[in-house]
Amino acid sequence: MTGELFPRERAEVAPGAVHVPDWLDSARQRELVAACREWARPPAGLRTVHLPGGGTMTARQVCLGWHWYPYGYARTVVDGDGAPVKPMPAWLAELGRTAVRAALPDRDSATYDGSDSATYDGGDSATYDGGDSATYEDSDQAAYDIALINFYGADARMGMHRDSDEQSTAPVVSLSLGDTCVFRFGTTGSRGRPYTDIELRSGVP
């Protein structure tokens, strides 16, 4: 059996956090994988992230728009080959806004000030983490201008953590490409329980 016996439905994991299964069709997923492979090529290509304490991230990373490094942002790959970061495509920013509309169709207008972000998490995985100093009236106008693309090999993983450096109330968009994985959604209080495990498959925000 290749299909689902019962279609998986949009579900709210926590207040403001929404899981939308089977959002991207196969053709769009293939387009994104092809784009990620191009972005991974040098210069300013896929790199190993070295942490201040001496460790390394098992997921390798490439950035678009702005370059993230622990713990700051730059226009060049300051912890890699020094090349200018690749541009953030307008179509990718629009994909983020479209994902917000799919996840939060009844979202009221709000004011966003700061970084927008989106995360692609899976076997072939990408994290889009956006930043902008403008004020947005709603998700249709959110100016996504940075993407962090993480590639997870067979032995790679990302531990429990909280992205709290960015000052923003903008939506965070998460998409999965590639192998099925478990995304553990925790709380702001600690890295322990209670948490919710979500199975992410390719094409899921």
mmCIF file of C-alpha atoms in Angstrom:
data_model
loop_
_atom_site.group_PDB
_atom_site.id
_atom_site.type_symbol
_atom_site.label_atom_id
_atom_site.label_comp_id
_atom_site.label_asym_id
_atom_site.label_seq_id
_atom_site.Cartn_x
_atom_site.Cartn_y
_atom_site.Cartn_z
ATOM 1 C CA MET A 1 0.000 0.000 0.000
ATOM 2 C CA THR A 2 1.428 3.339 -1.039
ATOM 3 C CA GLY A 3 -1.347 5.708 -0.008
ATOM 4 C CA GLU A 4 -2.992 6.644 3.277
ATOM 5 C CA LEU A 5 -6.057 4.701 4.401
ATOM 6 C CA PHE A 6 -7.317 7.952 5.948
ATOM 7 C CA PRO A 7 -6.062 11.343 4.736
ATOM 8 C CA ARG A 8 -3.946 13.176 7.281
ATOM 9 C CA GLU A 9 -5.441 16.505 8.250
ATOM 10 C CA ARG A 10 -4.132 19.879 9.335
ATOM 11 C CA ALA A 11 -3.616 19.874 13.119
ATOM 12 C CA GLU A 12 -2.672 22.435 15.749
ATOM 13 C CA VAL A 13 0.284 21.042 17.705
ATOM 14 C CA ALA A 14 0.289 23.931 20.189
ATOM 15 C CA PRO A 15 -1.233 27.427 20.196
ATOM 16 C CA GLY A 16 0.048 29.035 16.986
ATOM 17 C CA ALA A 17 1.924 25.884 15.823
ATOM 18 C CA VAL A 18 0.220 24.053 12.951
ATOM 19 C CA HIS A 19 1.133 20.819 11.128
ATOM 20 C CA VAL A 20 -0.127 20.615 7.512
ATOM 21 C CA PRO A 21 0.546 17.147 6.033
ATOM 22 C CA ASP A 22 1.018 16.543 2.293
ATOM 23 C CA TRP A 23 1.151 20.232 1.434
ATOM 24 C CA LEU A 24 3.696 20.212 -1.405
ATOM 25 C CA ASP A 25 3.073 17.952 -4.385
ATOM 26 C CA SER A 26 5.834 15.728 -5.768
ATOM 27 C CA ALA A 27 6.726 18.072 -8.629
ATOM 28 C CA ARG A 28 7.283 21.037 -6.307
ATOM 29 C CA GLN A 29 9.326 18.890 -3.943
ATOM 30 C CA ARG A 30 11.588 17.847 -6.819
ATOM 31 C CA GLU A 31 12.026 21.502 -7.800
ATOM 32 C CA LEU A 32 13.085 22.394 -4.250
ATOM 33 C CA VAL A 33 15.532 19.485 -4.013
ATOM 34 C CA ALA A 34 17.104 20.530 -7.334
ATOM 35 C CA ALA A 35 17.401 24.124 -6.093
ATOM 36 C CA CYS A 36 18.976 22.990 -2.802
ATOM 37 C CA ARG A 37 21.590 20.983 -4.706
ATOM 38 C CA GLU A 38 22.512 24.057 -6.733
ATOM 39 C CA TRP A 39 22.732 26.248 -3.624
ATOM 40 C CA ALA A 40 24.967 23.642 -1.979
ATOM 41 C CA ARG A 41 27.666 24.079 -4.636
ATOM 42 C CA PRO A 42 30.626 26.377 -3.857
ATOM 43 C CA PRO A 43 31.342 29.215 -3.545
ATOM 44 C CA ALA A 44 29.348 29.921 -0.366
ATOM 45 C CA GLY A 45 28.166 26.322 -0.528
ATOM 46 C CA LEU A 46 27.373 23.582 1.949
ATOM 47 C CA ARG A 47 29.606 23.718 5.019
ATOM 48 C CA THR A 48 30.136 22.143 8.426
ATOM 49 C CA VAL A 49 29.102 24.493 11.248
ATOM 50 C CA HIS A 50 31.649 24.736 14.065
ATOM 51 C CA LEU A 51 30.290 25.701 17.478
ATOM 52 C CA PRO A 52 32.068 28.036 19.934
ATOM 53 C CA GLY A 53 32.582 25.205 22.438
ATOM 54 C CA GLY A 54 34.585 23.184 19.917
ATOM 55 C CA GLY A 55 31.861 20.861 18.683
ATOM 56 C CA THR A 56 30.321 20.644 15.225
ATOM 57 C CA MET A 57 26.757 20.317 13.968
ATOM 58 C CA THR A 58 26.083 16.975 12.297
ATOM 59 C CA ALA A 59 23.712 18.683 9.876
ATOM 60 C CA ARG A 60 25.610 20.641 7.223
ATOM 61 C CA GLN A 61 24.344 24.047 6.154
ATOM 62 C CA VAL A 62 24.191 26.634 3.371
ATOM 63 C CA CYS A 63 22.590 30.093 3.670
ATOM 64 C CA LEU A 64 20.730 32.431 1.328
ATOM 65 C CA GLY A 65 20.295 36.184 1.728
ATOM 66 C CA TRP A 66 22.204 36.390 5.006
ATOM 67 C CA HIS A 67 24.838 34.046 6.401
ATOM 68 C CA TRP A 68 24.179 32.611 9.859
ATOM 69 C CA TYR A 69 27.065 31.545 12.059
ATOM 70 C CA PRO A 70 27.153 30.866 15.828
ATOM 71 C CA TYR A 71 25.864 33.328 16.856
ATOM 72 C CA GLY A 72 25.473 36.136 14.344
ATOM 73 C CA TYR A 73 24.653 37.128 10.770
ATOM 74 C CA ALA A 74 26.865 38.399 7.939
ATOM 75 C CA ARG A 75 26.766 39.035 4.192
ATOM 76 C CA THR A 76 29.745 36.732 3.588
ATOM 77 C CA VAL A 77 30.597 33.215 4.747
ATOM 78 C CA VAL A 78 32.770 34.420 7.612
ATOM 79 C CA ASP A 79 33.267 30.919 9.026
ATOM 80 C CA GLY A 80 33.806 29.267 5.638
ATOM 81 C CA ASP A 81 35.293 30.283 2.284
ATOM 82 C CA GLY A 82 34.596 34.020 2.788
ATOM 83 C CA ALA A 83 32.493 34.268 -0.373
ATOM 84 C CA PRO A 84 29.415 36.521 -0.592
ATOM 85 C CA VAL A 85 26.269 34.719 0.486
ATOM 86 C CA LYS A 86 23.945 33.583 -2.305
ATOM 87 C CA PRO A 87 20.820 35.743 -2.850
ATOM 88 C CA MET A 88 17.425 34.872 -1.403
ATOM 89 C CA PRO A 89 15.089 34.168 -4.372
ATOM 90 C CA ALA A 90 11.774 36.012 -4.490
ATOM 91 C CA TRP A 91 9.939 32.780 -5.310
ATOM 92 C CA LEU A 92 11.255 31.192 -2.125
ATOM 93 C CA ALA A 93 10.000 34.107 -0.040
ATOM 94 C CA GLU A 94 6.599 33.775 -1.693
ATOM 95 C CA LEU A 95 6.583 30.052 -0.869
ATOM 96 C CA GLY A 96 7.004 30.976 2.789
ATOM 97 C CA ARG A 97 4.079 33.390 2.653
ATOM 98 C CA THR A 98 1.950 30.767 0.880
ATOM 99 C CA ALA A 99 2.773 28.235 3.600
ATOM 100 C CA VAL A 100 1.619 30.680 6.271
ATOM 101 C CA ARG A 101 -1.702 31.115 4.488
ATOM 102 C CA ALA A 102 -2.122 27.325 4.285
ATOM 103 C CA ALA A 103 -1.311 26.825 7.961
ATOM 104 C CA LEU A 104 -3.217 29.832 9.297
ATOM 105 C CA PRO A 105 -6.069 30.544 6.876
ATOM 106 C CA ASP A 106 -8.040 32.494 9.487
ATOM 107 C CA ARG A 107 -5.081 34.487 10.801
ATOM 108 C CA ASP A 108 -6.021 38.046 11.750
ATOM 109 C CA SER A 109 -3.887 40.921 10.553
ATOM 110 C CA ALA A 110 -0.963 41.540 12.867
ATOM 111 C CA THR A 111 2.170 43.607 12.989
ATOM 112 C CA TYR A 112 5.452 41.761 12.539
ATOM 113 C CA ASP A 113 8.744 43.463 13.266
ATOM 114 C CA GLY A 114 11.972 41.551 12.804
ATOM 115 C CA SER A 115 13.078 38.250 11.393
ATOM 116 C CA ASP A 116 10.884 35.855 9.450
ATOM 117 C CA SER A 117 11.903 32.267 9.252
ATOM 118 C CA ALA A 118 11.053 28.927 7.780
ATOM 119 C CA THR A 119 12.552 25.545 8.431
ATOM 120 C CA TYR A 120 12.889 22.563 6.166
ATOM 121 C CA ASP A 121 13.564 19.518 8.322
ATOM 122 C CA GLY A 122 13.925 15.958 7.100
ATOM 123 C CA GLY A 123 16.273 13.522 5.369
ATOM 124 C CA ASP A 124 17.166 15.984 2.625
ATOM 125 C CA SER A 125 16.348 18.968 4.727
ATOM 126 C CA ALA A 126 16.472 22.714 4.671
ATOM 127 C CA THR A 127 15.996 25.396 7.225
ATOM 128 C CA TYR A 128 14.851 28.836 6.124
ATOM 129 C CA ASP A 129 15.380 31.398 8.822
ATOM 130 C CA GLY A 130 14.439 34.920 7.806
ATOM 131 C CA GLY A 131 15.283 38.371 8.990
ATOM 132 C CA ASP A 132 13.980 41.819 8.138
ATOM 133 C CA SER A 133 13.644 45.097 10.001
ATOM 134 C CA ALA A 134 10.412 46.160 8.328
ATOM 135 C CA THR A 135 6.944 46.100 9.871
ATOM 136 C CA TYR A 136 4.428 43.801 8.186
ATOM 137 C CA GLU A 137 0.673 44.118 8.310
ATOM 138 C CA ASP A 138 0.043 40.441 7.540
ATOM 139 C CA SER A 139 1.692 37.286 6.216
ATOM 140 C CA ASP A 140 0.984 38.286 2.605
ATOM 141 C CA GLN A 141 3.537 41.104 3.010
ATOM 142 C CA ALA A 142 6.170 39.337 5.131
ATOM 143 C CA ALA A 143 9.573 40.069 3.588
ATOM 144 C CA TYR A 144 11.440 36.785 3.971
ATOM 145 C CA ASP A 145 15.058 37.662 3.184
ATOM 146 C CA ILE A 146 17.172 34.822 4.599
ATOM 147 C CA ALA A 147 17.236 31.041 4.305
ATOM 148 C CA LEU A 148 19.248 28.534 6.304
ATOM 149 C CA ILE A 149 19.319 25.224 4.456
ATOM 150 C CA ASN A 150 20.366 22.219 6.527
ATOM 151 C CA PHE A 151 21.267 18.864 5.006
ATOM 152 C CA TYR A 152 20.754 15.874 7.288
ATOM 153 C CA GLY A 153 22.713 12.767 6.311
ATOM 154 C CA ALA A 154 21.826 9.311 7.612
ATOM 155 C CA ASP A 155 23.577 9.880 10.966
ATOM 156 C CA ALA A 156 22.747 13.567 11.438
ATOM 157 C CA ARG A 157 20.351 14.937 14.039
ATOM 158 C CA MET A 158 19.403 18.188 15.702
ATOM 159 C CA GLY A 159 19.031 18.253 19.470
ATOM 160 C CA MET A 160 16.338 20.071 21.413
ATOM 161 C CA HIS A 161 16.980 23.806 21.179
ATOM 162 C CA ARG A 162 15.215 27.149 21.005
ATOM 163 C CA ASP A 163 15.851 29.780 18.341
ATOM 164 C CA SER A 164 15.641 32.871 20.528
ATOM 165 C CA ASP A 165 18.265 35.246 19.076
ATOM 166 C CA GLU A 166 15.839 36.810 16.601
ATOM 167 C CA GLN A 167 13.472 39.475 17.902
ATOM 168 C CA SER A 168 10.263 38.843 15.968
ATOM 169 C CA THR A 169 6.607 37.959 16.154
ATOM 170 C CA ALA A 170 6.604 36.858 12.498
ATOM 171 C CA PRO A 171 5.452 33.351 11.485
ATOM 172 C CA VAL A 172 7.972 30.509 11.362
ATOM 173 C CA VAL A 173 7.418 28.141 8.423
ATOM 174 C CA SER A 174 8.712 24.571 8.484
ATOM 175 C CA LEU A 175 8.884 22.216 5.490
ATOM 176 C CA SER A 176 10.290 18.688 5.160
ATOM 177 C CA LEU A 177 12.036 17.280 2.097
ATOM 178 C CA GLY A 178 13.302 13.711 1.827
ATOM 179 C CA ASP A 179 13.271 11.003 4.481
ATOM 180 C CA THR A 180 10.616 10.800 7.170
ATOM 181 C CA CYS A 181 11.826 12.028 10.558
ATOM 182 C CA VAL A 182 10.537 12.838 14.024
ATOM 183 C CA PHE A 183 10.250 16.486 15.028
ATOM 184 C CA ARG A 184 10.020 16.929 18.797
ATOM 185 C CA PHE A 185 8.018 20.035 19.680
ATOM 186 C CA GLY A 186 8.781 21.091 23.234
ATOM 187 C CA THR A 187 8.065 24.069 25.449
ATOM 188 C CA THR A 188 9.859 27.317 26.237
ATOM 189 C CA GLY A 189 10.429 26.158 29.812
ATOM 190 C CA SER A 190 12.907 23.300 29.401
ATOM 191 C CA ARG A 191 14.269 20.612 27.091
ATOM 192 C CA GLY A 192 12.366 17.873 28.912
ATOM 193 C CA ARG A 193 8.754 16.831 29.032
ATOM 194 C CA PRO A 194 6.091 17.676 28.158
ATOM 195 C CA TYR A 195 6.773 17.526 24.438
ATOM 196 C CA THR A 196 4.936 16.352 21.322
ATOM 197 C CA ASP A 197 6.541 14.096 18.702
ATOM 198 C CA ILE A 198 5.414 14.769 15.128
ATOM 199 C CA GLU A 199 6.205 12.522 12.169
ATOM 200 C CA LEU A 200 7.398 14.758 9.331
ATOM 201 C CA ARG A 201 7.280 13.405 5.800
ATOM 202 C CA SER A 202 8.479 14.973 2.591
ATOM 203 C CA GLY A 203 6.462 18.014 1.553
ATOM 204 C CA VAL A 204 5.101 18.877 5.002
ATOM 205 C CA PRO A 205 5.047 22.378 6.564
#
